[in-house]
Every structure is written in C-alpha cells, then in structure tokens.
PDB file of C-alpha atoms and ligand atoms in Angstrom:
ATOM      1  CA  MET A1022     -39.380  34.188  10.981  1.00  0.00           C
ATOM      2  CA  ALA A1023     -40.091  36.076   7.779  1.00  0.00           C
ATOM      3  CA  THR A1024     -43.498  36.987   9.159  1.00  0.00           C
ATOM      4  CA  ALA A1025     -42.010  38.343  12.358  1.00  0.00           C
ATOM      5  CA  LEU A1026     -39.515  40.438  10.440  1.00  0.00           C
ATOM      6  CA  THR A1027     -42.048  41.916   8.061  1.00  0.00           C
ATOM      7  CA  ALA A1028     -44.978  42.358  10.443  1.00  0.00           C
ATOM      8  CA  PRO A1029     -45.636  46.059  11.001  1.00  0.00           C
ATOM      9  CA  ARG A1030     -44.744  47.351  14.435  1.00  0.00           C
ATOM     10  CA  ARG A1031     -47.716  47.929  16.733  1.00  0.00           C
ATOM     11  CA  PRO A1032     -47.412  51.233  18.533  1.00  0.00           C
ATOM     12  CA  LEU A1033     -47.609  51.502  22.294  1.00  0.00           C
ATOM     13  CA  PHE A1034     -50.282  53.690  23.824  1.00  0.00           C
ATOM     14  CA  LEU A1035     -49.217  55.814  26.796  1.00  0.00           C
ATOM     15  CA  PRO A1036     -52.137  56.985  28.955  1.00  0.00           C
ATOM     16  CA  ALA A1037     -51.085  60.206  30.716  1.00  0.00           C
ATOM     17  CA  TYR A1038     -52.835  62.769  32.872  1.00  0.00           C
ATOM     18  CA  ASP A1039     -51.826  66.379  33.532  1.00  0.00           C
ATOM     19  CA  THR A1040     -52.957  66.675  37.144  1.00  0.00           C
ATOM     20  CA  GLU A1041     -53.131  70.316  38.097  1.00  0.00           C
ATOM     21  CA  SER A1042     -56.406  71.461  39.636  1.00  0.00           C
ATOM     22  CA  GLY A1043     -56.977  71.379  43.420  1.00  0.00           C
ATOM     23  CA  GLY A1044     -59.903  69.170  44.434  1.00  0.00           C
ATOM     24  CA  PHE A1045     -61.264  68.630  40.924  1.00  0.00           C
ATOM     25  CA  CYS A1046     -58.344  66.535  39.719  1.00  0.00           C
ATOM     26  CA  LEU A1047     -58.332  64.378  42.855  1.00  0.00           C
ATOM     27  CA  GLU A1048     -62.017  63.552  42.427  1.00  0.00           C
ATOM     28  CA  ALA A1049     -61.382  62.682  38.782  1.00  0.00           C
ATOM     29  CA  CYS A1050     -58.244  60.670  39.538  1.00  0.00           C
ATOM     30  CA  ARG A1051     -60.256  58.390  41.844  1.00  0.00           C
ATOM     31  CA  LYS A1052     -62.357  57.341  38.857  1.00  0.00           C
ATOM     32  CA  ILE A1053     -59.396  57.193  36.486  1.00  0.00           C
ATOM     33  CA  ALA A1054     -57.266  55.093  38.849  1.00  0.00           C
ATOM     34  CA  ARG A1055     -60.174  52.699  39.424  1.00  0.00           C
ATOM     35  CA  LEU A1056     -60.576  52.197  35.676  1.00  0.00           C
ATOM     36  CA  HIS A1057     -56.862  51.561  35.214  1.00  0.00           C
ATOM     37  CA  ARG A1058     -56.770  49.080  38.104  1.00  0.00           C
ATOM     38  CA  GLN A1059     -59.796  47.199  36.810  1.00  0.00           C
ATOM     39  CA  ARG A1060     -58.140  46.750  33.438  1.00  0.00           C
ATOM     40  CA  GLY A1061     -54.516  46.497  34.585  1.00  0.00           C
ATOM     41  CA  ILE A1062     -53.587  49.403  32.315  1.00  0.00           C
ATOM     42  CA  PRO A1063     -50.513  51.427  33.354  1.00  0.00           C
ATOM     43  CA  ALA A1064     -50.508  55.233  33.337  1.00  0.00           C
ATOM     44  CA  THR A1065     -48.334  58.259  33.961  1.00  0.00           C
ATOM     45  CA  PHE A1066     -49.626  61.042  36.197  1.00  0.00           C
ATOM     46  CA  PHE A1067     -47.837  64.373  35.777  1.00  0.00           C
ATOM     47  CA  ILE A1068     -48.690  66.172  39.002  1.00  0.00           C
ATOM     48  CA  VAL A1069     -48.278  69.851  39.919  1.00  0.00           C
ATOM     49  CA  GLY A1070     -46.123  69.952  43.066  1.00  0.00           C
ATOM     50  CA  LYS A1071     -48.327  72.490  44.792  1.00  0.00           C
ATOM     51  CA  LEU A1072     -51.213  69.999  44.809  1.00  0.00           C
ATOM     52  CA  LEU A1073     -49.054  67.580  46.774  1.00  0.00           C
ATOM     53  CA  GLU A1074     -48.469  70.213  49.472  1.00  0.00           C
ATOM     54  CA  THR A1075     -52.184  70.149  50.292  1.00  0.00           C
ATOM     55  CA  GLU A1076     -53.491  66.831  48.922  1.00  0.00           C
ATOM     56  CA  GLY A1077     -50.323  64.725  48.935  1.00  0.00           C
ATOM     57  CA  ALA A1078     -51.592  62.128  51.406  1.00  0.00           C
ATOM     58  CA  ALA A1079     -54.718  61.513  49.324  1.00  0.00           C
ATOM     59  CA  TYR A1080     -52.742  61.211  46.088  1.00  0.00           C
ATOM     60  CA  ARG A1081     -50.258  58.846  47.694  1.00  0.00           C
ATOM     61  CA  GLU A1082     -53.043  56.643  48.981  1.00  0.00           C
ATOM     62  CA  LEU A1083     -54.671  56.633  45.556  1.00  0.00           C
ATOM     63  CA  LEU A1084     -51.696  56.242  43.227  1.00  0.00           C
ATOM     64  CA  ASP A1085     -48.889  54.615  45.225  1.00  0.00           C
ATOM     65  CA  GLU A1086     -48.575  51.573  43.005  1.00  0.00           C
ATOM     66  CA  PRO A1087     -45.145  51.696  41.311  1.00  0.00           C
ATOM     67  CA  GLY A1088     -45.851  48.717  39.054  1.00  0.00           C
ATOM     68  CA  LEU A1089     -48.889  50.417  37.560  1.00  0.00           C
ATOM     69  CA  PHE A1090     -48.645  54.169  38.024  1.00  0.00           C
ATOM     70  CA  GLU A1091     -45.689  56.384  37.230  1.00  0.00           C
ATOM     71  CA  ILE A1092     -45.691  59.698  39.081  1.00  0.00           C
ATOM     72  CA  ALA A1093     -43.877  62.506  37.291  1.00  0.00           C
ATOM     73  CA  SER A1094     -43.786  66.292  37.583  1.00  0.00           C
ATOM     74  CA  HIS A1095     -46.077  68.894  36.054  1.00  0.00           C
ATOM     75  CA  THR A1096     -43.787  71.611  37.562  1.00  0.00           C
ATOM     76  CA  TYR A1097     -44.293  73.180  40.988  1.00  0.00           C
ATOM     77  CA  SER A1098     -47.076  75.616  40.177  1.00  0.00           C
ATOM     78  CA  HIS A1099     -47.648  75.466  36.403  1.00  0.00           C
ATOM     79  CA  LYS A1100     -45.635  78.602  35.573  1.00  0.00           C
ATOM     80  CA  LEU A1101     -44.455  78.706  31.960  1.00  0.00           C
ATOM     81  CA  LEU A1102     -40.868  77.537  31.447  1.00  0.00           C
ATOM     82  CA  ARG A1103     -40.496  79.586  28.252  1.00  0.00           C
ATOM     83  CA  ASP A1104     -42.554  82.019  26.172  1.00  0.00           C
ATOM     84  CA  HIS A1105     -45.711  80.483  24.738  1.00  0.00           C
ATOM     85  CA  GLY A1106     -47.604  81.596  21.638  1.00  0.00           C
ATOM     86  CA  ILE A1107     -50.993  81.420  23.367  1.00  0.00           C
ATOM     87  CA  CYS A1108     -50.478  81.105  27.109  1.00  0.00           C
ATOM     88  CA  GLY A1109     -48.114  84.068  27.553  1.00  0.00           C
ATOM     89  CA  PRO A1110     -44.530  84.947  28.503  1.00  0.00           C
ATOM     90  CA  GLY A1111     -42.187  82.599  30.323  1.00  0.00           C
ATOM     91  CA  ALA A1112     -41.308  82.896  34.016  1.00  0.00           C
ATOM     92  CA  SER A1113     -38.046  84.406  35.334  1.00  0.00           C
ATOM     93  CA  PRO A1114     -34.916  82.209  35.637  1.00  0.00           C
ATOM     94  CA  GLU A1115     -35.373  82.101  39.433  1.00  0.00           C
ATOM     95  CA  GLU A1116     -38.990  81.023  39.080  1.00  0.00           C
ATOM     96  CA  ILE A1117     -38.066  78.386  36.495  1.00  0.00           C
ATOM     97  CA  HIS A1118     -35.486  76.965  38.906  1.00  0.00           C
ATOM     98  CA  GLU A1119     -38.156  76.660  41.594  1.00  0.00           C
ATOM     99  CA  GLU A1120     -40.727  75.149  39.204  1.00  0.00           C
ATOM    100  CA  LEU A1121     -38.275  72.372  38.336  1.00  0.00           C
ATOM    101  CA  TYR A1122     -36.516  71.620  41.624  1.00  0.00           C
ATOM    102  CA  ARG A1123     -39.445  72.079  43.995  1.00  0.00           C
ATOM    103  CA  GLY A1124     -41.876  70.271  41.685  1.00  0.00           C
ATOM    104  CA  LYS A1125     -39.567  67.247  41.432  1.00  0.00           C
ATOM    105  CA  ALA A1126     -38.767  67.169  45.157  1.00  0.00           C
ATOM    106  CA  LEU A1127     -42.444  67.214  46.105  1.00  0.00           C
ATOM    107  CA  VAL A1128     -43.174  64.179  43.926  1.00  0.00           C
ATOM    108  CA  GLU A1129     -40.181  62.304  45.341  1.00  0.00           C
ATOM    109  CA  ASP A1130     -40.927  63.207  48.964  1.00  0.00           C
ATOM    110  CA  CYS A1131     -44.603  62.311  48.617  1.00  0.00           C
ATOM    111  CA  PHE A1132     -44.159  58.982  46.822  1.00  0.00           C
ATOM    112  CA  GLY A1133     -40.693  57.961  48.027  1.00  0.00           C
ATOM    113  CA  ARG A1134     -39.416  57.115  44.547  1.00  0.00           C
ATOM    114  CA  PRO A1135     -37.468  58.934  41.841  1.00  0.00           C
ATOM    115  CA  CYS A1136     -39.308  61.378  39.609  1.00  0.00           C
ATOM    116  CA  LEU A1137     -37.865  60.819  36.145  1.00  0.00           C
ATOM    117  CA  GLY A1138     -39.960  63.008  33.923  1.00  0.00           C
ATOM    118  CA  LEU A1139     -41.368  66.471  33.390  1.00  0.00           C
ATOM    119  CA  ARG A1140     -44.451  67.668  31.554  1.00  0.00           C
ATOM    120  CA  PRO A1141     -44.215  71.489  31.535  1.00  0.00           C
ATOM    121  CA  GLY A1142     -47.361  73.571  31.955  1.00  0.00           C
ATOM    122  CA  CYS A1143     -49.043  74.137  28.534  1.00  0.00           C
ATOM    123  CA  GLY A1144     -46.182  72.539  26.578  1.00  0.00           C
ATOM    124  CA  PHE A1145     -44.623  74.151  23.499  1.00  0.00           C
ATOM    125  CA  ASP A1146     -44.579  73.643  19.756  1.00  0.00           C
ATOM    126  CA  VAL A1147     -40.826  72.926  19.630  1.00  0.00           C
ATOM    127  CA  GLY A1148     -40.495  71.681  23.194  1.00  0.00           C
ATOM    128  CA  PHE A1149     -37.264  73.052  24.672  1.00  0.00           C
ATOM    129  CA  ARG A1150     -35.334  73.288  21.416  1.00  0.00           C
ATOM    130  CA  GLY A1151     -33.354  76.508  21.386  1.00  0.00           C
ATOM    131  CA  ALA A1152     -33.714  77.018  25.155  1.00  0.00           C
ATOM    132  CA  PRO A1153     -30.295  75.869  26.464  1.00  0.00           C
ATOM    133  CA  SER A1154     -30.524  77.615  29.830  1.00  0.00           C
ATOM    134  CA  VAL A1155     -33.847  75.912  30.618  1.00  0.00           C
ATOM    135  CA  LEU A1156     -32.488  72.578  29.387  1.00  0.00           C
ATOM    136  CA  ALA A1157     -29.468  72.990  31.683  1.00  0.00           C
ATOM    137  CA  GLU A1158     -31.817  73.533  34.639  1.00  0.00           C
ATOM    138  CA  ILE A1159     -33.927  70.499  33.667  1.00  0.00           C
ATOM    139  CA  VAL A1160     -30.875  68.243  33.425  1.00  0.00           C
ATOM    140  CA  GLY A1161     -29.374  69.804  36.566  1.00  0.00           C
ATOM    141  CA  ALA A1162     -32.539  68.988  38.491  1.00  0.00           C
ATOM    142  CA  GLY A1163     -32.086  65.336  37.482  1.00  0.00           C
ATOM    143  CA  PHE A1164     -34.917  64.839  35.011  1.00  0.00           C
ATOM    144  CA  LYS A1165     -34.305  62.044  32.497  1.00  0.00           C
ATOM    145  CA  TYR A1166     -37.021  62.956  30.035  1.00  0.00           C
ATOM    146  CA  VAL A1167     -39.446  65.731  29.207  1.00  0.00           C
ATOM    147  CA  SER A1168     -42.746  65.584  27.378  1.00  0.00           C
ATOM    148  CA  SER A1169     -42.896  69.177  26.252  1.00  0.00           C
ATOM    149  CA  ARG A1170     -43.765  69.156  22.538  1.00  0.00           C
ATOM    150  CA  LEU A1171     -47.524  69.354  22.776  1.00  0.00           C
ATOM    151  CA  TRP A1172     -48.545  71.660  19.902  1.00  0.00           C
ATOM    152  CA  GLY A1173     -48.301  71.797  16.156  1.00  0.00           C
ATOM    153  CA  PRO A1174     -46.168  74.340  14.283  1.00  0.00           C
ATOM    154  CA  HIS A1175     -46.814  77.966  15.323  1.00  0.00           C
ATOM    155  CA  THR A1176     -48.614  76.728  18.462  1.00  0.00           C
ATOM    156  CA  THR A1177     -51.520  75.089  16.652  1.00  0.00           C
ATOM    157  CA  VAL A1178     -53.629  72.010  17.310  1.00  0.00           C
ATOM    158  CA  PRO A1179     -53.554  69.128  16.850  1.00  0.00           C
ATOM    159  CA  ALA A1180     -50.056  68.207  17.967  1.00  0.00           C
ATOM    160  CA  PRO A1181     -48.692  65.905  15.247  1.00  0.00           C
ATOM    161  CA  LEU A1182     -47.478  62.383  15.949  1.00  0.00           C
ATOM    162  CA  GLU A1183     -43.849  63.427  16.460  1.00  0.00           C
ATOM    163  CA  GLN A1184     -41.724  60.653  17.954  1.00  0.00           C
ATOM    164  CA  ALA A1185     -39.002  60.506  20.602  1.00  0.00           C
ATOM    165  CA  HIS A1186     -35.739  62.359  20.208  1.00  0.00           C
ATOM    166  CA  THR A1187     -32.946  63.677  22.418  1.00  0.00           C
ATOM    167  CA  TYR A1188     -31.742  67.225  22.900  1.00  0.00           C
ATOM    168  CA  ALA A1189     -28.290  66.370  21.497  1.00  0.00           C
ATOM    169  CA  GLU A1190     -28.544  69.271  19.023  1.00  0.00           C
ATOM    170  CA  ASP A1191     -28.878  71.628  21.969  1.00  0.00           C
ATOM    171  CA  GLY A1192     -25.993  70.007  23.842  1.00  0.00           C
ATOM    172  CA  PHE A1193     -27.982  67.590  26.047  1.00  0.00           C
ATOM    173  CA  PRO A1194     -27.808  64.120  24.446  1.00  0.00           C
ATOM    174  CA  GLN A1195     -28.803  62.456  27.720  1.00  0.00           C
ATOM    175  CA  LEU A1196     -32.218  64.163  27.883  1.00  0.00           C
ATOM    176  CA  TRP A1197     -35.111  62.550  26.005  1.00  0.00           C
ATOM    177  CA  GLU A1198     -38.150  64.296  24.589  1.00  0.00           C
ATOM    178  CA  PHE A1199     -41.347  62.276  24.254  1.00  0.00           C
ATOM    179  CA  PRO A1200     -43.825  64.509  22.401  1.00  0.00           C
ATOM    180  CA  GLY A1201     -47.564  64.397  23.142  1.00  0.00           C
ATOM    181  CA  HIS A1202     -50.160  64.105  20.396  1.00  0.00           C
ATOM    182  CA  GLY A1203     -53.561  65.232  19.243  1.00  0.00           C
ATOM    183  CA  TRP A1204     -55.944  67.845  20.576  1.00  0.00           C
ATOM    184  CA  HIS A1205     -55.580  69.050  24.142  1.00  0.00           C
ATOM    185  CA  GLU A1206     -58.926  67.617  25.240  1.00  0.00           C
ATOM    186  CA  ASN A1207     -59.780  70.718  27.298  1.00  0.00           C
ATOM    187  CA  VAL A1208     -59.440  72.812  24.119  1.00  0.00           C
ATOM    188  CA  LEU A1209     -61.621  70.374  22.214  1.00  0.00           C
ATOM    189  CA  LYS A1210     -64.404  71.007  24.743  1.00  0.00           C
ATOM    190  CA  GLY A1211     -63.983  74.768  25.158  1.00  0.00           C
ATOM    191  CA  HIS A1212     -63.012  74.306  28.831  1.00  0.00           C
ATOM    192  CA  ASN A1213     -60.273  76.928  28.595  1.00  0.00           C
ATOM    193  CA  ALA A1214     -60.559  80.300  26.915  1.00  0.00           C
ATOM    194  CA  THR A1215     -58.656  79.956  23.662  1.00  0.00           C
ATOM    195  CA  PRO A1216     -58.183  82.378  20.786  1.00  0.00           C
ATOM    196  CA  GLY A1217     -59.837  81.657  17.460  1.00  0.00           C
ATOM    197  CA  ARG A1218     -56.495  81.067  15.777  1.00  0.00           C
ATOM    198  CA  LEU A1219     -55.708  77.464  16.551  1.00  0.00           C
ATOM    199  CA  LEU A1220     -55.457  75.630  13.246  1.00  0.00           C
ATOM    200  CA  LEU A1221     -52.500  75.266  10.924  1.00  0.00           C
ATOM    201  CA  TRP A1222     -52.619  76.036   7.218  1.00  0.00           C
ATOM    202  CA  PRO A1223     -51.984  73.892   5.292  1.00  0.00           C
ATOM    203  CA  PRO A1224     -53.112  71.328   7.862  1.00  0.00           C
ATOM    204  CA  PHE A1225     -50.917  68.496   9.055  1.00  0.00           C
ATOM    205  CA  TYR A1226     -53.780  66.025   8.706  1.00  0.00           C
ATOM    206  CA  PRO A1227     -56.138  67.370   6.007  1.00  0.00           C
ATOM    207  CA  GLU A1228     -58.310  64.261   6.250  1.00  0.00           C
ATOM    208  CA  MET A1229     -59.167  65.180   9.829  1.00  0.00           C
ATOM    209  CA  GLN A1230     -61.908  67.754  10.320  1.00  0.00           C
ATOM    210  CA  VAL A1231     -63.180  69.002  13.668  1.00  0.00           C
ATOM    211  CA  HIS A1232     -66.088  71.364  13.069  1.00  0.00           C
ATOM    212  CA  GLY A1233     -66.681  72.601  16.598  1.00  0.00           C
ATOM    213  CA  TYR A1234     -66.468  71.702  20.266  1.00  0.00           C
ATOM    214  CA  VAL A1235     -67.283  68.067  20.932  1.00  0.00           C
ATOM    215  CA  LYS A1236     -70.631  67.482  22.672  1.00  0.00           C
ATOM    216  CA  THR A1237     -70.537  63.829  23.764  1.00  0.00           C
ATOM    217  CA  PRO A1238     -67.952  61.270  24.918  1.00  0.00           C
ATOM    218  CA  ALA A1239     -68.600  59.290  21.723  1.00  0.00           C
ATOM    219  CA  GLU A1240     -67.865  62.385  19.662  1.00  0.00           C
ATOM    220  CA  GLU A1241     -64.676  62.996  21.617  1.00  0.00           C
ATOM    221  CA  PHE A1242     -63.634  59.386  21.064  1.00  0.00           C
ATOM    222  CA  GLY A1243     -64.174  59.956  17.329  1.00  0.00           C
ATOM    223  CA  VAL A1244     -61.539  62.710  17.410  1.00  0.00           C
ATOM    224  CA  GLN A1245     -59.096  60.946  19.737  1.00  0.00           C
ATOM    225  CA  ARG A1246     -59.089  57.654  17.861  1.00  0.00           C
ATOM    226  CA  PHE A1247     -57.770  59.365  14.727  1.00  0.00           C
ATOM    227  CA  PHE A1248     -54.330  59.552  16.335  1.00  0.00           C
ATOM    228  CA  ILE A1249     -54.415  55.918  17.410  1.00  0.00           C
ATOM    229  CA  ASP A1250     -55.370  54.766  13.935  1.00  0.00           C
ATOM    230  CA  ARG A1251     -52.790  56.995  12.305  1.00  0.00           C
ATOM    231  CA  ALA A1252     -50.030  55.755  14.625  1.00  0.00           C
ATOM    232  CA  VAL A1253     -50.951  52.176  13.683  1.00  0.00           C
ATOM    233  CA  ALA A1254     -51.067  52.985   9.959  1.00  0.00           C
ATOM    234  CA  ASP A1255     -47.680  54.717  10.129  1.00  0.00           C
ATOM    235  CA  GLY A1256     -46.083  51.954  12.245  1.00  0.00           C
ATOM    236  CA  LEU A1257     -44.962  54.436  14.915  1.00  0.00           C
ATOM    237  CA  GLU A1258     -43.341  53.571  18.228  1.00  0.00           C
ATOM    238  CA  TYR A1259     -46.016  55.179  20.369  1.00  0.00           C
ATOM    239  CA  ALA A1260     -48.981  57.520  20.666  1.00  0.00           C
ATOM    240  CA  THR A1261     -50.087  59.519  23.695  1.00  0.00           C
ATOM    241  CA  LEU A1262     -52.896  62.052  24.103  1.00  0.00           C
ATOM    242  CA  ILE A1263     -53.051  65.214  26.183  1.00  0.00           C
ATOM    243  CA  TRP A1264     -55.565  64.673  28.972  1.00  0.00           C
ATOM    244  CA  HIS A1265     -56.520  66.568  32.137  1.00  0.00           C
ATOM    245  CA  PRO A1266     -58.438  64.783  34.909  1.00  0.00           C
ATOM    246  CA  TRP A1267     -60.525  67.862  35.854  1.00  0.00           C
ATOM    247  CA  SER A1268     -61.603  68.399  32.255  1.00  0.00           C
ATOM    248  CA  LEU A1269     -62.262  64.719  31.503  1.00  0.00           C
ATOM    249  CA  ASN A1270     -64.490  64.473  34.595  1.00  0.00           C
ATOM    250  CA  ARG A1271     -66.386  67.694  33.964  1.00  0.00           C
ATOM    251  CA  PHE A1272     -67.322  66.601  30.448  1.00  0.00           C
ATOM    252  CA  ASP A1273     -67.700  62.867  30.976  1.00  0.00           C
ATOM    253  CA  PRO A1274     -68.195  61.928  34.664  1.00  0.00           C
ATOM    254  CA  ASP A1275     -68.539  58.230  33.779  1.00  0.00           C
ATOM    255  CA  MET A1276     -65.179  58.257  31.925  1.00  0.00           C
ATOM    256  CA  ARG A1277     -66.919  56.724  28.928  1.00  0.00           C
ATOM    257  CA  MET A1278     -64.426  58.162  26.431  1.00  0.00           C
ATOM    258  CA  LEU A1279     -61.535  56.491  28.264  1.00  0.00           C
ATOM    259  CA  GLU A1280     -63.334  53.151  28.144  1.00  0.00           C
ATOM    260  CA  LEU A1281     -64.040  53.494  24.423  1.00  0.00           C
ATOM    261  CA  LEU A1282     -60.482  54.503  23.719  1.00  0.00           C
ATOM    262  CA  PHE A1283     -58.880  51.749  25.819  1.00  0.00           C
ATOM    263  CA  ASP A1284     -61.130  49.194  24.096  1.00  0.00           C
ATOM    264  CA  HIS A1285     -60.100  50.544  20.717  1.00  0.00           C
ATOM    265  CA  VAL A1286     -56.385  50.531  21.575  1.00  0.00           C
ATOM    266  CA  ALA A1287     -56.625  46.917  22.747  1.00  0.00           C
ATOM    267  CA  GLN A1288     -58.522  45.945  19.594  1.00  0.00           C
ATOM    268  CA  GLN A1289     -55.648  47.289  17.508  1.00  0.00           C
ATOM    269  CA  GLY A1290     -53.303  44.860  19.235  1.00  0.00           C
ATOM    270  CA  MET A1291     -51.405  47.744  20.833  1.00  0.00           C
ATOM    271  CA  GLY A1292     -49.736  47.511  24.218  1.00  0.00           C
ATOM    272  CA  PHE A1293     -50.013  50.058  27.036  1.00  0.00           C
ATOM    273  CA  ALA A1294     -46.995  51.628  28.705  1.00  0.00           C
ATOM    274  CA  ARG A1295     -45.821  54.539  30.806  1.00  0.00           C
ATOM    275  CA  PHE A1296     -43.361  57.237  29.819  1.00  0.00           C
ATOM    276  CA  GLU A1297     -40.785  55.749  32.181  1.00  0.00           C
ATOM    277  CA  ASP A1298     -41.056  52.436  30.306  1.00  0.00           C
ATOM    278  CA  LEU A1299     -40.246  54.250  27.076  1.00  0.00           C
ATOM    279  CA  TRP A1300     -37.256  55.880  28.737  1.00  0.00           C
ATOM    280  CA  ARG A1301     -36.031  52.617  30.309  1.00  0.00           C
ATOM    281  CA  SER A1302     -36.210  50.873  26.927  1.00  0.00           C
ATOM    282  CA  ARG A1303     -33.428  53.221  25.813  1.00  0.00           C
ATOM    283  CA  GLN A1304     -31.015  52.604  28.698  1.00  0.00           C
TER     284      GLN A1304
HETATM  285 ZN1   ZN B1405     -51.199  71.669  32.741  1.00  0.00          ZN
END
C-alpha cells in the first residue's frame, strides 16, 4: 500500500491530429489510423468542418470507431478565433459564430455522435483567457473542452507542459482547457512560413536545444521525446504533442516517428488516452 501511495504518477499520452488539408490529410490519416488500429492506441482527430463537406464519407469510413477514435472540431474553416501573434488578426464575431457552430454540426452530422471538443486553428499562447465573448460562443455551441493553449509565452515555441484548467476565472467554470505541448511539428520541419522570432528568452527549457529544422524521423523523435520524458520526470497528468497529418506524411511517409514515439511512451509505462477520456474523468 505504501508503494502504491508513493509511486510517482505515470502521465497519459494523448495522440492528437489537427486534420485540416483537403486530400493530403485523408491520405495521411489512412496510414495513421492503420497504425493506431494495429497497436490498439486511441487518438483524437480534430477535423476542419469544411473537409467533411467534401470528404466526409471517406473520413467516416476510416475513423468511425467510437471506442478508439474521438472526432472533435478544428473549427469550420480554420479562421482565427482571436488575434494571434504570428498568424494574424482574429475573425469577425459573425465568422467566429460560424466557425464554432458549423464546425461542430458537421462533425456530429458526419459521425452521428456528440462533438465534445475544439482545437482552434493555430491555437494561442493563453488559450481563450481574457476573451469572454469567444468563450460564451464556445460554451453556447455546446463544447465541453477546448485545447487552445498551444504556444509558449509571447507566442513562442515550444509550448510548455501546462496542465488542464477551467475557464472559471473568465466566468466559465464548466469549460475545460487541455493545453497542447512541444513544437508544432510543421514548424519544426519548416513546412509553414514562420518568422525568425520563435524562441523565448530566457527559455522555458534551457536544457533543450533545437539547432535547425529536423531532417529525419529519428531526429524529430529526439525532439518530441523530450516532452514525454519531462512529463514523466515531473509526474504530470498528461502530455500531448501538436501534430498535423499532412505534415507528418510529407516528412515521414512511413510514419516512423510515430512508431518510435509510441514505443517510447509504452516503455515509460504510460497509458494512451483521448481528450474526451480526460474530460470524462472529471465528470
Ligand atoms: Zn490547424
């Protein structure tokens, strides 16, 4: 009993995919879903609603497995839900309403199950803190959680291992935030044009150095595993990385990095879960 009480908590790992690019993401998701099925590893797919208007039948066929795959929203068309330090100004209130309501409805209509969560396009350094009108729309649309804190302070990378919290301070205690962690893998590979100013000073994790774009899946794994190891060392509840199917597949068509990372997570004695599992554990 003493051992059980004093044993450090093993974090959960939450595989999640921001699915947003017509054609390219579907091709990648076929490989990703196969890998998850082979290993029985659950995942959350945050899908842009607009993709489901054109490729919904294919996504449903591929991912309609409620015990394994959670389907959540990546907004309707990836418009920004508030101003972003790198990606630009936020959309209008009318556009934000559509991004939330239409994005959620498309997931629910396509998969015939509730869409609990939202991953906003790009994400933000403070999530939706200080944005009460957007939070009211998110809650009004029926979302139970958001995963919107995806950057370090001042919109830098990596995103630190922040843990779950509610938006009680902003007046929405029922809405959970589950921050994402690490480097946006598309940024790590130079797949999106990014400004030179991306790093924080002083750094959050001074022991971690990334000297340039990664060149191989093994090199990418070397960066990604830092956050797994740190979550274990710190005894955190969970870790989750910011992944995009189109970008994973372009860089690593054999999904080697995912295999290395899933092996590593399992070797740490960590469990796998979806965002909805994290949310349900709080109800
Ligand atoms: Zn996105």
